[in-house]
CSV table of C-alpha atoms in Angstrom, one decimal:
chain,number,residue,atom,x,y,z
A,1,UNK,CA,-120.3,-162.6,88.0
A,2,UNK,CA,-116.6,-163.4,88.3
A,3,UNK,CA,-115.2,-160.2,86.7
A,4,UNK,CA,-112.0,-160.1,84.8
A,5,UNK,CA,-108.5,-160.5,86.3
A,6,UNK,CA,-106.5,-157.4,85.5
A,7,UNK,CA,-103.8,-157.6,82.8
A,8,UNK,CA,-100.9,-155.2,83.2
A,9,UNK,CA,-99.1,-154.0,80.1
A,10,UNK,CA,-97.0,-151.0,79.0
A,11,UNK,CA,-100.2,-149.2,77.9
A,12,UNK,CA,-101.9,-149.7,81.3
A,13,UNK,CA,-102.9,-146.6,83.2
A,14,UNK,CA,-103.3,-147.3,86.9
A,15,UNK,CA,-103.5,-145.6,90.3
A,16,UNK,CA,-103.6,-146.9,93.8
A,17,UNK,CA,-107.0,-148.3,94.7
A,18,UNK,CA,-109.1,-146.6,97.4
A,19,UNK,CA,-108.0,-148.0,100.8
A,20,UNK,CA,-104.3,-148.2,99.6
A,21,UNK,CA,-102.0,-145.4,100.4
A,22,UNK,CA,-98.4,-144.3,101.0
A,23,UNK,CA,-97.5,-143.1,104.5
A,24,UNK,CA,-94.3,-141.7,106.0
A,25,UNK,CA,-93.6,-144.0,109.0
A,26,UNK,CA,-91.6,-141.6,111.2
A,27,UNK,CA,-91.2,-144.0,114.1
A,28,UNK,CA,-89.3,-146.5,111.9
A,29,UNK,CA,-87.8,-144.0,109.5
A,30,UNK,CA,-89.3,-145.5,106.4
A,31,UNK,CA,-92.1,-145.1,103.9
A,32,UNK,CA,-94.9,-147.8,103.9
A,33,UNK,CA,-97.6,-148.7,101.6
A,34,UNK,CA,-100.7,-149.4,103.6
A,35,UNK,CA,-103.6,-151.7,102.5
A,36,UNK,CA,-106.1,-153.8,104.3
A,37,UNK,CA,-104.1,-156.0,106.7
A,38,UNK,CA,-100.9,-155.2,104.8
A,39,UNK,CA,-98.0,-152.8,105.4
A,40,UNK,CA,-95.2,-153.0,102.9
A,41,UNK,CA,-92.0,-151.1,103.6
A,42,UNK,CA,-90.8,-149.6,100.3
A,43,UNK,CA,-87.3,-148.7,99.2
A,44,UNK,CA,-86.7,-145.3,97.5
A,45,UNK,CA,-87.2,-146.6,94.0
A,46,UNK,CA,-90.5,-148.4,94.9
A,47,UNK,CA,-91.7,-145.2,96.5
A,48,UNK,CA,-90.9,-143.2,93.3
A,49,UNK,CA,-92.8,-145.8,91.2
A,50,UNK,CA,-95.9,-145.8,93.4
A,51,UNK,CA,-95.9,-142.0,93.4
A,52,UNK,CA,-95.8,-142.1,89.6
A,53,UNK,CA,-98.9,-144.2,89.4
A,54,UNK,CA,-101.1,-141.2,88.9
A,55,UNK,CA,-104.0,-142.6,86.9
A,56,UNK,CA,-103.0,-140.3,83.9
A,57,UNK,CA,-99.7,-141.6,82.4
A,58,UNK,CA,-99.3,-145.1,81.0
A,59,UNK,CA,-96.7,-147.4,82.5
A,60,UNK,CA,-94.6,-147.0,79.3
A,61,UNK,CA,-94.8,-143.2,79.6
A,62,UNK,CA,-93.8,-143.4,83.3
A,63,UNK,CA,-90.8,-145.6,82.4
A,64,UNK,CA,-89.8,-143.2,79.6
A,65,UNK,CA,-89.9,-140.3,82.1
A,66,UNK,CA,-87.7,-142.1,84.6
A,67,UNK,CA,-85.3,-143.1,81.8
A,68,UNK,CA,-84.9,-139.5,80.8
A,69,UNK,CA,-84.5,-138.4,84.4
A,70,UNK,CA,-81.9,-141.0,85.4
A,71,UNK,CA,-80.2,-141.5,82.0
A,72,UNK,CA,-80.9,-145.2,82.3
A,73,UNK,CA,-82.1,-147.8,79.6
A,74,UNK,CA,-85.8,-147.5,79.2
A,75,UNK,CA,-86.3,-151.3,78.5
A,76,UNK,CA,-85.1,-152.3,81.9
A,77,UNK,CA,-87.1,-149.6,83.7
A,78,UNK,CA,-90.3,-150.5,81.8
A,79,UNK,CA,-89.9,-154.1,82.8
A,80,UNK,CA,-89.3,-153.2,86.5
A,81,UNK,CA,-92.3,-150.8,86.5
A,82,UNK,CA,-94.6,-153.4,84.9
A,83,UNK,CA,-93.6,-156.3,87.2
A,84,UNK,CA,-94.0,-154.1,90.2
A,85,UNK,CA,-97.5,-152.9,89.0
A,86,UNK,CA,-98.4,-156.6,88.4
A,87,UNK,CA,-97.5,-157.5,91.9
A,88,UNK,CA,-99.7,-154.7,93.3
A,89,UNK,CA,-102.5,-155.6,90.9
A,90,UNK,CA,-102.7,-159.3,92.0
A,91,UNK,CA,-103.0,-158.0,95.6
A,92,UNK,CA,-106.0,-155.9,94.5
A,93,UNK,CA,-104.0,-152.7,95.4
A,94,UNK,CA,-104.5,-151.0,92.0
A,95,UNK,CA,-107.4,-149.4,90.2
A,96,UNK,CA,-107.0,-150.0,86.5
A,97,UNK,CA,-108.0,-146.7,84.9
A,98,UNK,CA,-107.5,-148.0,81.3
B,1,UNK,CA,-76.4,-137.3,135.6
B,2,UNK,CA,-74.4,-140.4,134.9
B,3,UNK,CA,-77.2,-142.4,136.5
B,4,UNK,CA,-79.7,-140.9,134.2
B,5,UNK,CA,-77.5,-141.6,131.2
B,6,UNK,CA,-77.1,-145.2,132.3
B,7,UNK,CA,-80.8,-145.5,132.8
B,8,UNK,CA,-81.4,-143.9,129.4
B,9,UNK,CA,-79.1,-146.4,127.8
B,10,UNK,CA,-80.8,-149.4,129.4
B,11,UNK,CA,-84.2,-148.1,128.2
B,12,UNK,CA,-82.8,-147.6,124.7
B,13,UNK,CA,-81.4,-151.1,124.7
B,14,UNK,CA,-84.8,-152.6,125.8
B,15,UNK,CA,-86.7,-150.5,123.2
B,16,UNK,CA,-84.4,-151.4,120.4
B,17,UNK,CA,-84.8,-155.1,121.2
B,18,UNK,CA,-88.6,-154.7,121.2
B,19,UNK,CA,-90.0,-153.4,117.9
B,20,UNK,CA,-92.8,-150.8,118.0
B,21,UNK,CA,-96.3,-152.2,117.5
B,22,UNK,CA,-97.7,-152.3,114.0
B,23,UNK,CA,-101.3,-152.8,114.7
B,24,UNK,CA,-103.9,-152.2,117.4
B,25,UNK,CA,-107.2,-153.8,117.9
B,26,UNK,CA,-109.6,-151.5,119.7
B,27,UNK,CA,-112.5,-153.4,121.2
B,28,UNK,CA,-114.8,-150.4,121.5
B,29,UNK,CA,-117.5,-152.3,123.2
B,30,UNK,CA,-118.6,-155.9,124.1
B,31,UNK,CA,-122.2,-155.1,123.2
B,32,UNK,CA,-123.4,-157.1,120.2
B,33,UNK,CA,-126.8,-158.1,118.9
B,34,UNK,CA,-125.3,-161.4,117.6
B,35,UNK,CA,-124.4,-164.3,119.8
B,36,UNK,CA,-121.9,-166.4,117.8
B,37,UNK,CA,-120.9,-169.5,119.7
B,38,UNK,CA,-117.2,-168.9,118.9
B,39,UNK,CA,-117.1,-165.2,119.9
B,40,UNK,CA,-113.6,-164.1,120.7
B,41,UNK,CA,-114.7,-161.8,123.5
B,42,UNK,CA,-114.1,-163.2,127.0
B,43,UNK,CA,-116.7,-165.2,128.9
B,44,UNK,CA,-117.0,-162.3,131.4
B,45,UNK,CA,-118.1,-159.4,129.2
B,46,UNK,CA,-117.5,-155.8,130.0
B,47,UNK,CA,-120.6,-153.7,130.8
B,48,UNK,CA,-121.5,-150.6,128.8
B,49,UNK,CA,-121.0,-148.3,131.8
B,50,UNK,CA,-117.3,-149.5,132.1
B,51,UNK,CA,-116.4,-148.5,128.5
B,52,UNK,CA,-113.9,-145.9,127.7
B,53,UNK,CA,-115.4,-142.5,126.8
B,54,UNK,CA,-115.0,-140.9,123.4
B,55,UNK,CA,-112.2,-138.6,124.7
B,56,UNK,CA,-110.4,-141.6,126.3
B,57,UNK,CA,-110.4,-143.6,123.1
B,58,UNK,CA,-109.2,-140.6,121.1
B,59,UNK,CA,-106.3,-140.2,123.6
B,60,UNK,CA,-105.4,-143.9,123.1
B,61,UNK,CA,-105.4,-143.5,119.3
B,62,UNK,CA,-103.1,-140.5,119.5
B,63,UNK,CA,-100.7,-142.5,121.7
B,64,UNK,CA,-100.9,-145.5,119.4
B,65,UNK,CA,-100.0,-143.4,116.4
B,66,UNK,CA,-97.0,-141.9,118.2
B,67,UNK,CA,-95.9,-145.3,119.3
B,68,UNK,CA,-95.7,-146.5,115.7
B,69,UNK,CA,-99.0,-148.3,115.2
B,70,UNK,CA,-100.0,-148.2,111.5
B,71,UNK,CA,-103.2,-150.2,111.4
B,72,UNK,CA,-106.1,-149.5,113.7
B,73,UNK,CA,-108.9,-152.1,113.8
B,74,UNK,CA,-112.1,-150.8,115.3
B,75,UNK,CA,-113.8,-153.9,116.6
B,76,UNK,CA,-116.1,-155.1,119.4
B,77,UNK,CA,-118.5,-156.7,120.2
B,78,UNK,CA,-120.3,-154.7,117.5
B,79,UNK,CA,-118.5,-151.4,117.1
B,80,UNK,CA,-121.7,-149.9,115.5
B,81,UNK,CA,-123.2,-150.1,119.0
B,82,UNK,CA,-121.0,-147.1,119.8
B,83,UNK,CA,-122.9,-143.9,118.8
B,84,UNK,CA,-119.5,-142.1,118.5
B,85,UNK,CA,-118.2,-144.5,115.9
B,86,UNK,CA,-117.8,-141.9,113.1
B,87,UNK,CA,-116.3,-139.4,115.5
B,88,UNK,CA,-113.7,-142.0,116.7
B,89,UNK,CA,-112.9,-142.9,113.1
B,90,UNK,CA,-112.4,-139.3,112.1
B,91,UNK,CA,-110.0,-138.7,115.1
B,92,UNK,CA,-108.0,-141.9,114.3
B,93,UNK,CA,-107.8,-141.0,110.6
B,94,UNK,CA,-106.5,-137.5,111.6
B,95,UNK,CA,-103.6,-139.2,113.4
B,96,UNK,CA,-102.7,-140.9,110.2
B,97,UNK,CA,-103.9,-144.3,111.3
B,98,UNK,CA,-105.2,-146.8,108.7
B,99,UNK,CA,-108.7,-147.4,110.0
B,100,UNK,CA,-110.4,-150.7,109.5
B,101,UNK,CA,-113.9,-151.4,110.8
B,102,UNK,CA,-114.6,-155.0,111.9
B,103,UNK,CA,-118.4,-155.3,112.0
B,104,UNK,CA,-121.3,-157.7,111.8
B,105,UNK,CA,-123.1,-155.1,109.8
B,106,UNK,CA,-126.0,-155.0,112.3
B,107,UNK,CA,-126.5,-151.4,113.4
B,108,UNK,CA,-125.1,-149.9,110.2
B,109,UNK,CA,-127.4,-147.9,108.0
B,110,UNK,CA,-126.8,-146.4,104.6
B,111,UNK,CA,-126.5,-142.9,106.3
B,112,UNK,CA,-124.0,-144.2,108.9
B,113,UNK,CA,-121.9,-145.8,106.2
B,114,UNK,CA,-121.8,-142.4,104.4
B,115,UNK,CA,-120.7,-140.7,107.6
B,116,UNK,CA,-117.9,-143.3,108.1
B,117,UNK,CA,-116.8,-142.8,104.5
B,118,UNK,CA,-116.7,-139.0,105.1
B,119,UNK,CA,-114.8,-139.6,108.4
B,120,UNK,CA,-112.0,-141.2,106.4
B,121,UNK,CA,-112.7,-144.9,107.1
B,122,UNK,CA,-110.1,-146.8,105.0
B,123,UNK,CA,-111.7,-150.3,104.9
B,124,UNK,CA,-114.6,-152.4,106.2
B,125,UNK,CA,-114.4,-156.0,107.3
B,126,UNK,CA,-117.9,-157.6,107.3
B,127,UNK,CA,-118.5,-160.9,109.0
B,128,UNK,CA,-120.6,-163.6,107.4
B,129,UNK,CA,-121.7,-166.7,109.3
B,130,UNK,CA,-122.9,-168.7,106.2
B,131,UNK,CA,-124.3,-168.2,102.7
B,132,UNK,CA,-128.0,-168.5,103.4
B,133,UNK,CA,-130.3,-166.8,105.9
B,134,UNK,CA,-131.1,-170.1,107.5
B,135,UNK,CA,-127.5,-171.3,108.1
B,136,UNK,CA,-126.0,-167.9,108.9
B,137,UNK,CA,-128.7,-166.7,111.3
B,138,UNK,CA,-128.6,-170.0,113.2
B,139,UNK,CA,-124.9,-169.5,113.8
B,140,UNK,CA,-125.2,-165.8,114.6
B,141,UNK,CA,-128.2,-166.4,116.8
B,142,UNK,CA,-129.9,-163.3,115.3
B,143,UNK,CA,-132.9,-163.5,112.9
B,144,UNK,CA,-132.6,-161.2,110.0
B,145,UNK,CA,-128.8,-160.8,110.3
B,146,UNK,CA,-127.9,-162.3,107.0
B,147,UNK,CA,-130.3,-160.1,105.0
B,148,UNK,CA,-128.9,-157.0,106.8
B,149,UNK,CA,-125.3,-158.0,106.0
B,150,UNK,CA,-126.2,-158.3,102.3
B,151,UNK,CA,-127.8,-154.8,102.4
B,152,UNK,CA,-124.7,-153.4,104.2
B,153,UNK,CA,-122.3,-154.9,101.6
B,154,UNK,CA,-124.3,-153.1,98.9
B,155,UNK,CA,-124.1,-149.7,100.7
B,156,UNK,CA,-120.4,-150.2,101.3
B,157,UNK,CA,-119.8,-150.8,97.6
B,158,UNK,CA,-121.9,-147.7,96.7
B,159,UNK,CA,-119.9,-145.6,99.2
B,160,UNK,CA,-116.7,-146.9,97.5
B,161,UNK,CA,-115.2,-148.2,100.8
B,162,UNK,CA,-113.0,-151.3,100.1
B,163,UNK,CA,-114.6,-154.5,101.5
B,164,UNK,CA,-113.3,-157.7,103.0
B,165,UNK,CA,-115.6,-160.5,104.0
B,166,UNK,CA,-114.7,-162.3,107.1
B,167,UNK,CA,-115.8,-165.9,107.2
B,168,UNK,CA,-115.2,-167.9,110.4
B,169,UNK,CA,-115.3,-171.6,109.5
B,170,UNK,CA,-116.2,-174.6,111.6
B,171,UNK,CA,-117.8,-178.0,111.4
B,172,UNK,CA,-121.3,-176.5,110.8
B,173,UNK,CA,-120.4,-174.4,107.7
B,174,UNK,CA,-117.1,-175.8,106.4
B,175,UNK,CA,-118.9,-177.2,103.3
B,176,UNK,CA,-119.9,-173.6,102.3
B,177,UNK,CA,-116.4,-172.2,101.8
B,178,UNK,CA,-116.6,-172.3,98.0
B,179,UNK,CA,-120.0,-170.6,98.1
B,180,UNK,CA,-118.6,-168.0,100.6
B,181,UNK,CA,-115.9,-167.2,98.1
B,182,UNK,CA,-118.5,-166.8,95.3
B,183,UNK,CA,-120.6,-164.6,97.6
B,184,UNK,CA,-117.5,-162.4,98.3
B,185,UNK,CA,-117.1,-161.8,94.5
B,186,UNK,CA,-120.9,-161.1,94.1
B,187,UNK,CA,-120.7,-158.5,96.9
B,188,UNK,CA,-117.7,-156.8,95.2
B,189,UNK,CA,-115.3,-157.6,98.1
B,190,UNK,CA,-111.6,-157.3,97.3
B,191,UNK,CA,-110.6,-159.8,99.9
B,192,UNK,CA,-112.0,-162.7,102.0
B,193,UNK,CA,-110.6,-164.1,105.2
B,194,UNK,CA,-111.4,-167.7,105.7
B,195,UNK,CA,-110.4,-168.4,109.2
B,196,UNK,CA,-111.0,-171.6,111.1
B,197,UNK,CA,-112.4,-171.2,114.7
B,198,UNK,CA,-109.7,-170.9,117.4
B,199,UNK,CA,-110.7,-172.8,120.5
B,200,UNK,CA,-110.6,-170.3,123.3
B,201,UNK,CA,-113.4,-168.9,125.5
B,202,UNK,CA,-116.9,-169.4,124.0
B,203,UNK,CA,-115.5,-171.7,121.2
B,204,UNK,CA,-113.9,-173.9,123.7
B,205,UNK,CA,-117.4,-174.5,125.2
B,206,UNK,CA,-118.7,-175.4,121.8
B,207,UNK,CA,-115.9,-177.7,120.6
B,208,UNK,CA,-118.1,-180.7,120.1
B,209,UNK,CA,-120.2,-178.8,117.6
B,210,UNK,CA,-117.5,-176.7,116.0
B,211,UNK,CA,-114.3,-178.7,115.7
B,212,UNK,CA,-114.1,-179.6,112.0
B,213,UNK,CA,-113.3,-183.1,110.8
B,214,UNK,CA,-110.0,-184.0,109.1
B,215,UNK,CA,-111.9,-184.6,105.8
B,216,UNK,CA,-113.5,-181.2,106.0
B,217,UNK,CA,-110.1,-179.5,106.7
B,218,UNK,CA,-108.4,-181.3,103.7
B,219,UNK,CA,-111.3,-180.3,101.4
B,220,UNK,CA,-111.2,-176.7,102.6
B,221,UNK,CA,-107.5,-176.5,102.0
B,222,UNK,CA,-107.9,-177.8,98.4
B,223,UNK,CA,-110.9,-175.5,97.8
B,224,UNK,CA,-108.9,-172.4,98.9
B,225,UNK,CA,-105.9,-173.4,96.8
B,226,UNK,CA,-108.0,-173.8,93.7
B,227,UNK,CA,-110.0,-170.6,94.3
B,228,UNK,CA,-106.7,-168.6,94.7
B,229,UNK,CA,-105.7,-169.6,91.2
B,230,UNK,CA,-109.1,-169.1,89.7
B,231,UNK,CA,-109.6,-165.6,91.2
B,232,UNK,CA,-106.0,-164.2,91.1
B,233,UNK,CA,-106.2,-160.5,90.7
B,234,UNK,CA,-110.0,-160.5,91.4
B,235,UNK,CA,-110.2,-161.7,95.0
B,236,UNK,CA,-107.4,-161.9,97.6
B,237,UNK,CA,-108.0,-165.0,99.8
B,238,UNK,CA,-106.4,-165.2,103.3
B,239,UNK,CA,-106.8,-168.5,104.9
B,240,UNK,CA,-106.2,-169.6,108.5
B,241,UNK,CA,-106.3,-173.4,108.6
B,242,UNK,CA,-107.4,-175.5,111.5
B,243,UNK,CA,-104.3,-175.7,113.7
B,244,UNK,CA,-105.3,-178.9,115.6
B,245,UNK,CA,-104.6,-180.7,112.3
B,246,UNK,CA,-101.3,-178.9,111.6
B,247,UNK,CA,-97.8,-180.2,112.1
B,248,UNK,CA,-96.5,-177.0,113.7
B,249,UNK,CA,-98.2,-174.3,115.8
B,250,UNK,CA,-99.3,-171.0,114.3
B,251,UNK,CA,-97.1,-168.0,114.9
B,252,UNK,CA,-99.8,-166.6,117.2
B,253,UNK,CA,-100.1,-162.8,116.9
B,254,UNK,CA,-96.8,-162.9,115.0
B,255,UNK,CA,-95.2,-163.5,118.4
B,256,UNK,CA,-96.3,-162.3,121.9
B,257,UNK,CA,-95.8,-158.5,122.2
B,258,UNK,CA,-94.0,-158.2,118.8
B,259,UNK,CA,-96.6,-156.9,116.3
B,260,UNK,CA,-99.8,-155.9,117.9
B,261,UNK,CA,-101.8,-155.0,121.0
B,262,UNK,CA,-105.4,-155.2,122.0
B,263,UNK,CA,-107.3,-152.7,124.1
B,264,UNK,CA,-110.5,-154.0,125.8
B,265,UNK,CA,-113.7,-151.8,126.1
B,266,UNK,CA,-112.6,-150.7,129.6
B,267,UNK,CA,-109.0,-149.9,128.5
B,268,UNK,CA,-107.0,-153.0,129.7
B,269,UNK,CA,-104.2,-153.6,127.2
B,270,UNK,CA,-103.6,-157.2,126.2
B,271,UNK,CA,-101.0,-158.9,123.9
B,272,UNK,CA,-103.9,-160.8,122.4
B,273,UNK,CA,-107.6,-161.0,122.9
B,274,UNK,CA,-107.5,-164.3,124.8
B,275,UNK,CA,-104.6,-163.3,127.1
B,276,UNK,CA,-106.8,-162.9,130.1
B,277,UNK,CA,-107.3,-166.7,130.2
B,278,UNK,CA,-103.7,-167.0,131.5
B,279,UNK,CA,-103.7,-166.8,135.3
B,280,UNK,CA,-101.0,-164.9,137.0
B,281,UNK,CA,-100.7,-162.1,134.4
B,282,UNK,CA,-102.0,-158.7,135.3
B,283,UNK,CA,-102.9,-156.2,132.6
B,284,UNK,CA,-102.4,-152.5,132.9
B,285,UNK,CA,-105.1,-150.1,131.8
B,286,UNK,CA,-104.8,-147.0,129.7
B,287,UNK,CA,-106.6,-145.2,132.5
B,288,UNK,CA,-103.5,-145.5,134.7
B,289,UNK,CA,-100.5,-146.0,132.3
B,290,UNK,CA,-99.3,-144.8,129.0
B,291,UNK,CA,-99.5,-147.2,126.0
B,292,UNK,CA,-95.7,-146.9,125.6
B,293,UNK,CA,-95.0,-147.9,129.2
B,294,UNK,CA,-97.4,-150.9,128.8
B,295,UNK,CA,-95.9,-152.0,125.5
B,296,UNK,CA,-92.2,-151.7,126.5
B,297,UNK,CA,-92.2,-152.1,130.3
B,298,UNK,CA,-95.2,-154.1,131.6
B,299,UNK,CA,-94.7,-157.6,133.0
B,300,UNK,CA,-97.6,-159.0,130.9
B,301,UNK,CA,-96.1,-157.8,127.6
B,302,UNK,CA,-92.6,-159.0,128.6
B,303,UNK,CA,-93.8,-162.4,129.9
B,304,UNK,CA,-93.3,-164.3,126.6
B,305,UNK,CA,-91.0,-162.1,124.6
B,306,UNK,CA,-87.7,-163.5,123.4
B,307,UNK,CA,-86.9,-167.1,124.3
B,308,UNK,CA,-85.9,-167.0,128.0
B,309,UNK,CA,-89.4,-168.2,129.0
B,310,UNK,CA,-89.4,-171.2,126.7
B,311,UNK,CA,-89.0,-174.8,127.7
B,312,UNK,CA,-85.7,-176.3,126.4
B,313,UNK,CA,-87.6,-178.1,123.6
B,314,UNK,CA,-88.6,-174.8,122.1
B,315,UNK,CA,-85.5,-172.8,123.0
B,316,UNK,CA,-83.2,-175.3,121.2
B,317,UNK,CA,-85.6,-175.5,118.2
B,318,UNK,CA,-84.8,-173.7,114.9
B,319,UNK,CA,-88.5,-173.0,114.4
B,320,UNK,CA,-88.6,-170.6,117.3
B,321,UNK,CA,-87.9,-167.8,114.9
B,322,UNK,CA,-90.8,-168.9,112.7
B,323,UNK,CA,-93.6,-169.5,115.2
B,324,UNK,CA,-92.2,-167.9,118.4
B,325,UNK,CA,-93.2,-170.9,120.4
B,326,UNK,CA,-96.9,-171.0,119.1
B,327,UNK,CA,-99.9,-169.9,121.1
B,328,UNK,CA,-99.6,-169.2,124.9
B,329,UNK,CA,-103.3,-169.3,125.4
B,330,UNK,CA,-103.6,-172.6,123.6
B,331,UNK,CA,-100.8,-174.0,125.8
B,332,UNK,CA,-102.7,-172.8,128.8
B,333,UNK,CA,-106.0,-174.4,127.6
B,334,UNK,CA,-104.6,-177.7,126.4
B,335,UNK,CA,-101.5,-178.3,128.7
B,336,UNK,CA,-102.6,-176.3,131.7
B,337,UNK,CA,-99.3,-174.3,131.5
B,338,UNK,CA,-98.9,-171.1,129.5
B,339,UNK,CA,-95.1,-171.8,129.2
B,340,UNK,CA,-95.5,-175.3,127.8
B,341,UNK,CA,-94.7,-176.2,124.2
B,342,UNK,CA,-97.9,-175.5,122.2
B,343,UNK,CA,-99.5,-179.0,122.1
B,344,UNK,CA,-100.2,-178.6,118.4
B,345,UNK,CA,-96.5,-179.0,117.7
B,346,UNK,CA,-95.5,-182.4,116.4
B,347,UNK,CA,-92.6,-182.3,118.9
B,348,UNK,CA,-94.8,-181.7,122.0
B,349,UNK,CA,-95.1,-184.6,124.3
B,350,UNK,CA,-98.9,-183.8,124.4
B,351,UNK,CA,-99.4,-184.0,120.6
B,352,UNK,CA,-100.5,-187.7,120.6
B,353,UNK,CA,-103.1,-187.0,123.3
B,354,UNK,CA,-104.4,-183.9,121.3
B,355,UNK,CA,-104.7,-186.0,118.1
B,356,UNK,CA,-106.7,-188.7,119.9
B,357,UNK,CA,-108.9,-186.1,121.6
B,358,UNK,CA,-109.4,-184.2,118.2
B,359,UNK,CA,-110.4,-187.5,116.5
B,360,UNK,CA,-112.8,-188.3,119.3
B,361,UNK,CA,-114.5,-184.9,119.2
B,362,UNK,CA,-114.7,-184.8,115.5
B,363,UNK,CA,-116.7,-188.0,115.4
B,364,UNK,CA,-119.3,-186.5,117.7
B,365,UNK,CA,-122.2,-185.2,115.7
B,366,UNK,CA,-123.3,-182.6,118.1
B,367,UNK,CA,-125.1,-179.6,116.7
B,368,UNK,CA,-126.1,-178.0,120.0
B,369,UNK,CA,-124.7,-174.5,120.2
B,370,UNK,CA,-124.1,-172.6,123.4
B,371,UNK,CA,-124.5,-168.9,122.4
B,372,UNK,CA,-122.4,-166.1,123.7
B,373,UNK,CA,-123.9,-164.2,126.6
B,374,UNK,CA,-127.2,-166.2,126.6
């Protein structure tokens, strides 16, 4: 009855849950992540991560792609991507695809 | 020319000191089959023939989106009483607004939920009055309501629309909070809002039956804290505690005229749903003014912005940036003065009197309910 709490790891494949979406907020000149009763203003890096949560690539793969694009250490990026995904998951903002 | 420039600068300065609204509550109608004794609608309900038309509401949504509103709450009364609900939802979604339907569930069918999903509805907030037909239908004053809500939750889950349960708590059902949280999980809700009754309007008339006891409030707070740990990642629990038992007032509406606005069925624009209980304020209507003028320029929205209106006690208090002086409607109800320090605040000269009155009321064992509109 209670279901299982999601566990986020490098092999997780996730996407935004239905009812959660990115929106350009032209009035305030920012990008916001909208969810029930929540509006989170995101910085450019967070926007890139959210856009990368495509329900096809694993978090490790996403981190690897960013590391190649920005020439940055993959370990640090993987840790940032996973902790950001974890924060979204505990707010019920993600659908865990696998 | 220079006059115009000076005026433009003044307007710019005022606009930059007042942030654009984030959220709008559209009370599409006051019609409702339920008769909850704590209904947040005013004592004097708007008649159906005074309601804004479909085209008028769509015009308001368009203005709201341009003004910076992100979340649109379609509420009532019971919004499903409006036959144009799907049409309104579709129009709002097309303006980019995040659409949230706040409903009792009564009046929704499987077919209508499908139409709302197709219209782009982002989220549904379904009220529950208790966890059994007997207790819930007694509070809602509507036989068969509980069964209907359970059916609606099933159709919502099938349509894939995210669901929040909205549980208003009070003396009569405070012992059911744990069961309400379990019901939310069973109904596949992602969130539950457990909100203690606020004592304005109808609820004020039912205080002797609805005001929770101190023991109930302490148990509820512990129950919510434990459930948040147990269900982390499964169910988000938002909790509004009973503010009569709090040390400091709530940051009502996130501050007067700072975050949100409320449009009544006939188009009057309010800083909060209870604002009409404050005498001396007059509220502009979308039939005569633009939403932007009302938000930035109207006397009612500017009445309690900033700190110039505050008594010295609040203006000199570091918490004014936390709670913005608390709730103006509560100050009106309890102190007889909308500018007074919210009497819930431990620093209010009226706090001791409120504590004595709260203790007295909570020892009464009244279970007589005065139903909305009956």
